[in-house]
Amino acid sequence: MGNLTGSWRYKEPSTVEECDSTWETDSESDEHQPGGEEEDSGISESVSPADAVRGAAQLDHGPPQFGDIMESSTRMKRSFYAAKDLYKYRHSYPNYKEPRQPNEYRNLRFYLNKIPLVPDGIYIEEILTKWRGDYEKLEHNHTYIQWLFPLREQGLNFYAQELTQDEIKEFQSTREAKRRFLLAYTIMLDFFGIKLLDKNGNVARAPNWQDRFQHLNESQHNYLRITRILKSLGELGFESFKLPLVRLLLEEALVEGTLPNMRHSALEYFVYTLRHHAQRRALLRFAQRHYHPPENFIWGPPRKKRIPASGSIGTRVGKNEAVERSAGKAKSPREGRNHFEREMEDMDKRKNGEWKTAKGSKVVLQDCRGRVDLEEYIETIPL
């Protein structure tokens, strides 16, 4: 039959709209429908030279002042670079070719403690046992993040090897690698001032949240790290862990005001790492309710079409149909929301590190500085 893929050429998206399918099917109950989830995928946190220069300049001059934010907000528009980057991630690299060299599974072997990360020569067990709470090291070392959270494209550490489809499958079937991966995730959460609550990936403020949030708000290069972590979670079998983390970061940025400098990155990057359309819509609707000024919210939903004049026949028919539909059992506002929006409402009820289960019991993960306690907790998570 020949090479079927050879006759099909991938067309690069050329606009933000072509990259973003979030609002294509604006249904409140489509999370289980075909198209509710895009193809699994992955991409690196690589940046263009121009973006790298702008990012370095921003770090040199510090976070923008409030007046600068207000002044620039009037000129805000969606980033095509960001939209295209996340489009590729969600669509499994449409134009990506696997490396030709033999697959050495270096990421998996690193997580099995068989090889160290390069160029520093550090093994995963040393990171897991000695780096927790060492915020200076976690902040200023820039070579470990590509090894802890591998992706399917080359990152900024050219010694780190990108993931392949075969390695991803092998990683996901290796319990020890996944256990260490979750431990690495909790180390980074603690670095950000966040703690993991349960096996579903729910998160909350850690006891050290005030100092760490202040640092996170001022060290914006960590937003690249968060984007990478979210993508890697999806690659290695923890897609469900993304929603609670992004939801918490949006709440802190838009509602609590503890991470105001993060709000643009959260909306432009973090939200769009989620593969479910309905999850992205639920997060964006939540963000829109709390975004100020509201007229500068540029992430949807699209404006509704104008309703015809009240005297038209089409309008009268539409009203009659609406009356007929309302004759059935009326839904409460909560019932009318989709699964993910109801789930986000439940997240609002979770405070101070507590989460009520369906049976009313509480699952509480205390601040786990002790490695033994944390490992025991990780062991309870089905991998």
Short mmCIF file of C-alpha atoms in Angstrom, two decimals:
data_model
loop_
_atom_site.label_atom_id
_atom_site.label_comp_id
_atom_site.label_asym_id
_atom_site.label_seq_id
_atom_site.Cartn_x
_atom_site.Cartn_y
_atom_site.Cartn_z
CA MET A 1 0.00 0.00 0.00
CA GLY A 2 2.98 2.25 0.35
CA ASN A 3 3.55 5.00 2.85
CA LEU A 4 0.11 6.41 3.60
CA THR A 5 1.52 9.31 5.60
CA GLY A 6 3.74 10.33 2.73
CA SER A 7 0.80 11.63 0.71
CA TRP A 8 -0.52 13.71 3.60
CA ARG A 9 1.21 16.94 4.42
CA TYR A 10 0.77 18.67 7.73
CA LYS A 11 -0.27 22.29 7.40
CA GLU A 12 1.16 24.58 10.03
CA PRO A 13 -1.48 26.75 11.74
CA SER A 14 -0.98 30.38 10.84
CA THR A 15 -3.30 32.13 13.31
CA VAL A 16 -4.19 31.90 16.98
CA GLU A 17 -7.70 30.84 15.98
CA GLU A 18 -6.37 27.87 14.01
CA CYS A 19 -4.35 26.78 17.05
CA ASP A 20 -7.15 27.05 19.61
CA SER A 21 -10.11 24.67 19.47
CA THR A 22 -11.29 25.41 23.01
CA TRP A 23 -14.57 27.04 22.03
CA GLU A 24 -15.33 25.10 18.83
CA THR A 25 -18.02 23.03 20.59
CA ASP A 26 -19.33 25.23 23.37
CA SER A 27 -21.44 22.53 25.02
CA GLU A 28 -21.92 22.24 28.74
CA SER A 29 -21.95 18.42 28.67
CA ASP A 30 -19.46 17.45 26.01
CA GLU A 31 -16.58 16.31 28.16
CA HIS A 32 -17.37 12.70 27.28
CA GLN A 33 -18.24 13.33 23.66
CA PRO A 34 -15.92 12.71 20.68
CA GLY A 35 -13.59 15.64 20.38
CA GLY A 36 -13.84 16.49 24.06
CA GLU A 37 -10.22 15.48 24.40
CA GLU A 38 -7.52 16.20 21.89
CA GLU A 39 -4.86 13.68 20.94
CA ASP A 40 -2.21 13.03 23.55
CA SER A 41 1.09 14.66 22.87
CA GLY A 42 3.99 16.68 24.19
CA ILE A 43 6.37 19.52 23.44
CA SER A 44 9.25 21.22 25.15
CA GLU A 45 9.52 24.60 26.84
CA SER A 46 11.90 25.75 24.13
CA VAL A 47 11.71 29.45 23.36
CA SER A 48 12.54 31.47 20.30
CA PRO A 49 15.67 33.66 20.39
CA ALA A 50 13.53 36.79 20.44
CA ASP A 51 11.43 35.52 23.33
CA ALA A 52 14.55 34.45 25.19
CA VAL A 53 16.01 37.95 24.87
CA ARG A 54 12.78 39.53 26.06
CA GLY A 55 12.59 37.09 28.96
CA ALA A 56 16.17 37.81 30.01
CA ALA A 57 15.55 41.53 29.85
CA GLN A 58 12.46 41.15 31.98
CA LEU A 59 14.40 39.19 34.58
CA ASP A 60 17.15 41.83 34.63
CA HIS A 61 14.71 44.66 35.18
CA GLY A 62 12.37 42.81 37.53
CA PRO A 63 8.62 42.34 37.31
CA PRO A 64 6.57 45.08 35.65
CA GLN A 65 5.11 47.72 37.89
CA PHE A 66 1.36 48.10 38.31
CA GLY A 67 1.29 51.15 36.07
CA ASP A 68 3.15 49.28 33.35
CA ILE A 69 0.65 46.42 33.54
CA MET A 70 -2.31 48.79 33.25
CA GLU A 71 -0.69 50.65 30.38
CA SER A 72 0.15 47.51 28.41
CA SER A 73 -3.19 45.84 29.13
CA THR A 74 -4.94 48.10 26.64
CA ARG A 75 -2.77 46.58 23.88
CA MET A 76 -3.10 42.94 24.95
CA LYS A 77 -3.58 40.24 22.36
CA ARG A 78 -3.13 36.47 22.22
CA SER A 79 0.40 35.24 21.56
CA PHE A 80 0.65 33.21 18.37
CA TYR A 81 3.91 31.67 19.62
CA ALA A 82 2.20 30.42 22.80
CA ALA A 83 -0.88 29.19 20.94
CA LYS A 84 1.20 27.28 18.38
CA ASP A 85 3.44 25.80 21.08
CA LEU A 86 0.48 24.38 23.00
CA TYR A 87 -1.28 23.30 19.81
CA LYS A 88 1.68 21.08 18.97
CA TYR A 89 1.73 19.70 22.49
CA ARG A 90 -1.96 18.77 22.45
CA HIS A 91 -1.84 17.27 18.94
CA SER A 92 1.08 14.87 19.35
CA TYR A 93 3.63 16.69 17.20
CA PRO A 94 1.93 16.53 13.80
CA ASN A 95 5.22 17.19 11.97
CA TYR A 96 7.58 15.54 14.45
CA LYS A 97 10.03 12.76 13.54
CA GLU A 98 11.43 10.38 16.13
CA PRO A 99 15.24 10.46 16.52
CA ARG A 100 17.02 7.98 14.27
CA GLN A 101 19.62 6.88 16.84
CA PRO A 102 18.81 3.81 18.97
CA ASN A 103 16.46 4.61 21.83
CA GLU A 104 18.59 4.55 24.97
CA TYR A 105 15.70 5.30 27.35
CA ARG A 106 17.94 7.75 29.17
CA ASN A 107 15.05 9.47 30.94
CA LEU A 108 13.74 6.16 32.26
CA ARG A 109 17.23 5.00 33.28
CA PHE A 110 17.76 8.30 35.10
CA TYR A 111 14.55 7.75 37.07
CA LEU A 112 15.66 4.19 37.85
CA ASN A 113 18.82 5.69 39.39
CA LYS A 114 21.06 3.96 36.84
CA ILE A 115 22.57 7.06 35.23
CA PRO A 116 23.09 10.63 36.50
CA LEU A 117 21.78 13.77 34.90
CA VAL A 118 24.24 15.51 32.60
CA PRO A 119 26.21 17.73 32.90
CA ASP A 120 26.08 17.84 36.72
CA GLY A 121 26.53 14.11 37.37
CA ILE A 122 23.72 13.98 39.97
CA TYR A 123 21.55 10.90 40.48
CA ILE A 124 17.80 11.09 41.06
CA GLU A 125 18.10 9.64 44.57
CA GLU A 126 20.40 12.49 45.62
CA ILE A 127 17.83 15.01 44.38
CA LEU A 128 14.97 13.25 46.16
CA THR A 129 16.86 12.89 49.45
CA LYS A 130 18.88 16.11 49.65
CA TRP A 131 17.24 18.80 47.53
CA ARG A 132 13.84 19.06 49.19
CA GLY A 133 13.63 22.49 50.83
CA ASP A 134 16.96 23.64 49.37
CA TYR A 135 15.34 26.56 47.62
CA GLU A 136 18.59 28.26 46.63
CA LYS A 137 19.72 25.18 44.72
CA LEU A 138 16.33 24.62 43.13
CA GLU A 139 16.20 28.26 42.08
CA HIS A 140 19.67 28.74 40.64
CA ASN A 141 20.43 25.34 39.09
CA HIS A 142 19.04 25.33 35.56
CA THR A 143 20.05 21.87 34.33
CA TYR A 144 17.93 19.52 36.44
CA ILE A 145 14.44 20.57 35.35
CA GLN A 146 14.74 18.99 31.87
CA TRP A 147 15.71 15.66 33.47
CA LEU A 148 13.06 15.69 36.18
CA PHE A 149 10.28 16.59 33.72
CA PRO A 150 11.21 15.25 30.28
CA LEU A 151 9.31 16.16 27.13
CA ARG A 152 9.29 15.15 23.49
CA GLU A 153 11.28 18.11 22.23
CA GLN A 154 14.70 19.43 23.03
CA GLY A 155 14.80 21.84 25.96
CA LEU A 156 17.40 24.35 27.04
CA ASN A 157 19.70 21.64 28.45
CA PHE A 158 21.04 20.03 25.29
CA TYR A 159 22.48 17.13 27.30
CA ALA A 160 18.97 16.03 28.24
CA GLN A 161 17.42 13.58 25.79
CA GLU A 162 13.89 14.11 24.54
CA LEU A 163 11.24 11.50 25.18
CA THR A 164 10.06 9.10 22.50
CA GLN A 165 6.73 7.32 22.22
CA ASP A 166 8.34 3.98 23.10
CA GLU A 167 10.05 5.41 26.16
CA ILE A 168 6.81 7.03 27.33
CA LYS A 169 5.05 3.67 27.21
CA GLU A 170 7.88 1.99 29.08
CA PHE A 171 7.98 4.76 31.68
CA GLN A 172 4.24 4.57 32.30
CA SER A 173 4.49 0.83 32.93
CA THR A 174 7.41 1.14 35.40
CA ARG A 175 6.13 1.66 38.93
CA GLU A 176 9.46 2.70 40.43
CA ALA A 177 9.98 5.43 37.83
CA LYS A 178 6.47 6.80 38.35
CA ARG A 179 6.92 6.74 42.14
CA ARG A 180 10.09 8.80 41.89
CA PHE A 181 8.45 11.11 39.36
CA LEU A 182 5.69 11.93 41.86
CA LEU A 183 8.28 12.57 44.56
CA ALA A 184 10.06 14.97 42.22
CA TYR A 185 6.71 16.67 41.56
CA THR A 186 6.14 17.21 45.29
CA ILE A 187 9.62 18.72 45.64
CA MET A 188 8.79 21.31 43.00
CA LEU A 189 5.35 21.95 44.47
CA ASP A 190 6.98 22.63 47.84
CA PHE A 191 9.43 24.98 46.10
CA PHE A 192 6.43 26.91 44.76
CA GLY A 193 4.64 26.93 48.16
CA ILE A 194 2.11 24.20 47.30
CA LYS A 195 1.45 20.70 48.65
CA LEU A 196 -0.12 17.60 47.15
CA LEU A 197 -3.26 16.51 48.98
CA ASP A 198 -4.41 13.20 47.55
CA LYS A 199 -4.15 10.59 44.84
CA ASN A 200 -6.32 12.66 42.49
CA GLY A 201 -3.72 15.42 42.27
CA ASN A 202 -5.59 17.95 44.40
CA VAL A 203 -3.32 20.63 45.80
CA ALA A 204 -3.45 23.44 48.34
CA ARG A 205 -1.25 26.07 49.90
CA ALA A 206 1.68 24.66 51.86
CA PRO A 207 2.58 26.05 55.31
CA ASN A 208 5.41 28.03 53.66
CA TRP A 209 3.12 29.53 51.03
CA GLN A 210 3.55 33.22 51.91
CA ASP A 211 7.31 33.36 51.41
CA ARG A 212 7.26 31.04 48.42
CA PHE A 213 4.39 32.84 46.67
CA GLN A 214 6.21 36.13 47.11
CA HIS A 215 9.28 34.59 45.52
CA LEU A 216 7.24 32.95 42.75
CA ASN A 217 5.52 36.23 41.94
CA GLU A 218 8.91 37.90 41.48
CA SER A 219 10.83 35.09 39.73
CA GLN A 220 8.94 34.79 36.52
CA HIS A 221 11.35 32.36 34.87
CA ASN A 222 9.69 29.75 37.11
CA TYR A 223 6.57 30.12 34.99
CA LEU A 224 8.46 28.33 32.20
CA ARG A 225 9.20 25.56 34.67
CA ILE A 226 5.53 25.26 35.61
CA THR A 227 4.55 25.00 31.94
CA ARG A 228 7.11 22.24 31.48
CA ILE A 229 5.92 20.39 34.58
CA LEU A 230 2.31 20.49 33.39
CA LYS A 231 3.27 19.13 29.97
CA SER A 232 5.39 16.38 31.49
CA LEU A 233 2.56 15.34 33.82
CA GLY A 234 0.42 14.74 30.76
CA GLU A 235 3.13 12.80 28.95
CA LEU A 236 3.91 10.42 31.79
CA GLY A 237 0.39 9.42 32.81
CA PHE A 238 -0.76 12.13 35.20
CA GLU A 239 -3.01 14.25 32.99
CA SER A 240 -5.60 14.46 35.78
CA PHE A 241 -3.11 16.26 38.02
CA LYS A 242 -3.08 19.33 35.77
CA LEU A 243 -6.56 20.71 36.45
CA PRO A 244 -6.20 21.11 40.25
CA LEU A 245 -2.81 22.83 39.93
CA VAL A 246 -3.89 25.27 37.22
CA ARG A 247 -7.12 25.98 39.12
CA LEU A 248 -5.17 26.84 42.28
CA LEU A 249 -2.74 29.09 40.41
CA LEU A 250 -5.60 30.93 38.70
CA GLU A 251 -7.33 31.43 42.03
CA GLU A 252 -4.17 32.81 43.63
CA ALA A 253 -3.48 35.08 40.65
CA LEU A 254 -7.00 36.40 40.03
CA VAL A 255 -8.95 36.05 43.28
CA GLU A 256 -6.51 36.09 46.17
CA GLY A 257 -4.08 38.47 44.49
CA THR A 258 -1.03 36.61 45.80
CA LEU A 259 0.43 35.93 42.33
CA PRO A 260 -0.66 38.91 40.21
CA ASN A 261 2.36 38.66 37.88
CA MET A 262 1.40 35.10 36.97
CA ARG A 263 -2.06 35.73 35.59
CA HIS A 264 -1.04 36.20 31.96
CA SER A 265 1.18 33.09 31.91
CA ALA A 266 -1.56 31.08 33.62
CA LEU A 267 -4.10 32.06 30.98
CA GLU A 268 -1.81 32.01 27.96
CA TYR A 269 0.13 28.83 28.78
CA PHE A 270 -0.99 26.83 31.83
CA VAL A 271 -4.66 26.51 30.85
CA TYR A 272 -3.81 25.38 27.33
CA THR A 273 -1.71 22.43 28.49
CA LEU A 274 -4.99 20.68 29.39
CA ARG A 275 -6.16 18.33 26.66
CA HIS A 276 -9.87 18.32 27.52
CA HIS A 277 -11.84 21.11 25.83
CA ALA A 278 -14.35 21.18 28.70
CA GLN A 279 -11.62 21.56 31.31
CA ARG A 280 -10.13 24.53 29.48
CA ARG A 281 -13.54 26.13 29.10
CA ALA A 282 -14.34 25.68 32.79
CA LEU A 283 -11.04 27.28 33.80
CA LEU A 284 -11.47 30.17 31.38
CA ARG A 285 -15.03 30.85 32.53
CA PHE A 286 -13.77 30.90 36.11
CA ALA A 287 -10.97 33.28 35.10
CA GLN A 288 -13.33 35.56 33.21
CA ARG A 289 -15.53 36.01 36.28
CA HIS A 290 -12.55 37.31 38.26
CA TYR A 291 -10.48 39.10 35.62
CA HIS A 292 -10.03 42.88 35.87
CA PRO A 293 -10.58 44.90 33.87
CA PRO A 294 -13.16 42.52 32.34
CA GLU A 295 -13.05 44.17 28.91
CA ASN A 296 -9.41 43.09 28.55
CA PHE A 297 -10.15 39.38 28.91
CA ILE A 298 -9.07 37.99 25.53
CA TRP A 299 -9.35 34.22 26.02
CA GLY A 300 -13.04 33.74 25.17
CA PRO A 301 -15.72 32.58 25.11
CA PRO A 302 -16.65 34.01 21.72
CA ARG A 303 -19.42 36.52 21.71
CA LYS A 304 -22.93 35.16 21.23
CA LYS A 305 -24.71 35.82 17.96
CA ARG A 306 -27.24 38.63 18.06
CA ILE A 307 -30.86 37.54 18.56
CA PRO A 308 -33.29 38.61 15.76
CA ALA A 309 -35.81 41.36 16.45
CA SER A 310 -38.65 40.37 18.78
CA GLY A 311 -41.25 40.65 16.02
CA SER A 312 -39.68 38.06 13.73
CA ILE A 313 -41.22 34.64 13.21
CA GLY A 314 -37.97 32.90 14.10
CA THR A 315 -37.96 34.56 17.52
CA ARG A 316 -41.55 33.53 18.27
CA VAL A 317 -40.79 29.94 17.31
CA GLY A 318 -37.69 29.98 19.46
CA LYS A 319 -39.71 31.21 22.46
CA ASN A 320 -42.29 28.47 21.97
CA GLU A 321 -39.56 25.83 21.84
CA ALA A 322 -38.00 27.25 24.98
CA VAL A 323 -41.33 27.04 26.80
CA GLU A 324 -41.80 23.43 25.71
CA ARG A 325 -38.29 22.50 26.89
CA SER A 326 -38.86 24.21 30.25
CA ALA A 327 -41.98 22.13 30.85
CA GLY A 328 -39.79 19.29 32.07
CA LYS A 329 -37.94 19.16 35.33
CA ALA A 330 -35.98 22.36 35.87
CA LYS A 331 -32.29 21.98 36.56
CA SER A 332 -30.57 23.71 39.41
CA PRO A 333 -27.66 26.01 38.50
CA ARG A 334 -25.28 23.31 39.74
CA GLU A 335 -26.94 20.60 37.62
CA GLY A 336 -26.73 22.82 34.56
CA ARG A 337 -22.96 23.06 34.80
CA ASN A 338 -20.68 20.52 33.22
CA HIS A 339 -18.72 17.98 35.22
CA PHE A 340 -15.55 20.04 35.35
CA GLU A 341 -17.26 23.23 36.48
CA ARG A 342 -18.96 21.30 39.29
CA GLU A 343 -15.59 19.84 40.17
CA MET A 344 -14.14 23.34 40.35
CA GLU A 345 -16.94 24.41 42.65
CA ASP A 346 -15.99 21.55 44.93
CA MET A 347 -12.40 22.77 44.85
CA ASP A 348 -13.60 26.09 46.24
CA LYS A 349 -14.75 24.22 49.33
CA ARG A 350 -11.29 22.80 49.90
CA LYS A 351 -9.27 25.04 52.22
CA ASN A 352 -6.33 24.72 54.59
CA GLY A 353 -5.13 21.43 53.13
CA GLU A 354 -8.35 19.48 53.65
CA TRP A 355 -10.45 17.61 51.10
CA LYS A 356 -13.77 15.94 51.91
CA THR A 357 -14.34 12.63 50.19
CA ALA A 358 -17.70 11.33 49.03
CA LYS A 359 -18.15 9.50 52.34
CA GLY A 360 -17.50 12.64 54.33
CA SER A 361 -14.12 11.61 55.63
CA LYS A 362 -11.15 13.88 55.22
CA VAL A 363 -7.92 13.16 53.42
CA VAL A 364 -5.23 15.39 54.89
CA LEU A 365 -1.60 15.35 53.85
CA GLN A 366 0.46 17.22 56.40
CA ASP A 367 3.54 19.19 55.40
CA CYS A 368 5.87 16.34 54.47
CA ARG A 369 9.41 17.48 55.06
CA GLY A 370 10.17 13.91 56.15
CA ARG A 371 11.01 11.73 53.16
CA VAL A 372 9.75 8.55 54.83
CA ASP A 373 6.25 9.96 55.44
CA LEU A 374 6.06 11.27 51.89
CA GLU A 375 7.21 8.00 50.37
CA GLU A 376 4.61 6.13 52.41
CA TYR A 377 1.98 8.48 51.05
CA ILE A 378 3.17 8.08 47.45
CA GLU A 379 2.95 4.32 47.90
CA THR A 380 -0.81 4.67 48.46
CA ILE A 381 -1.31 6.22 45.02
CA PRO A 382 -2.14 3.64 42.33
CA LEU A 383 0.59 3.90 39.70
#
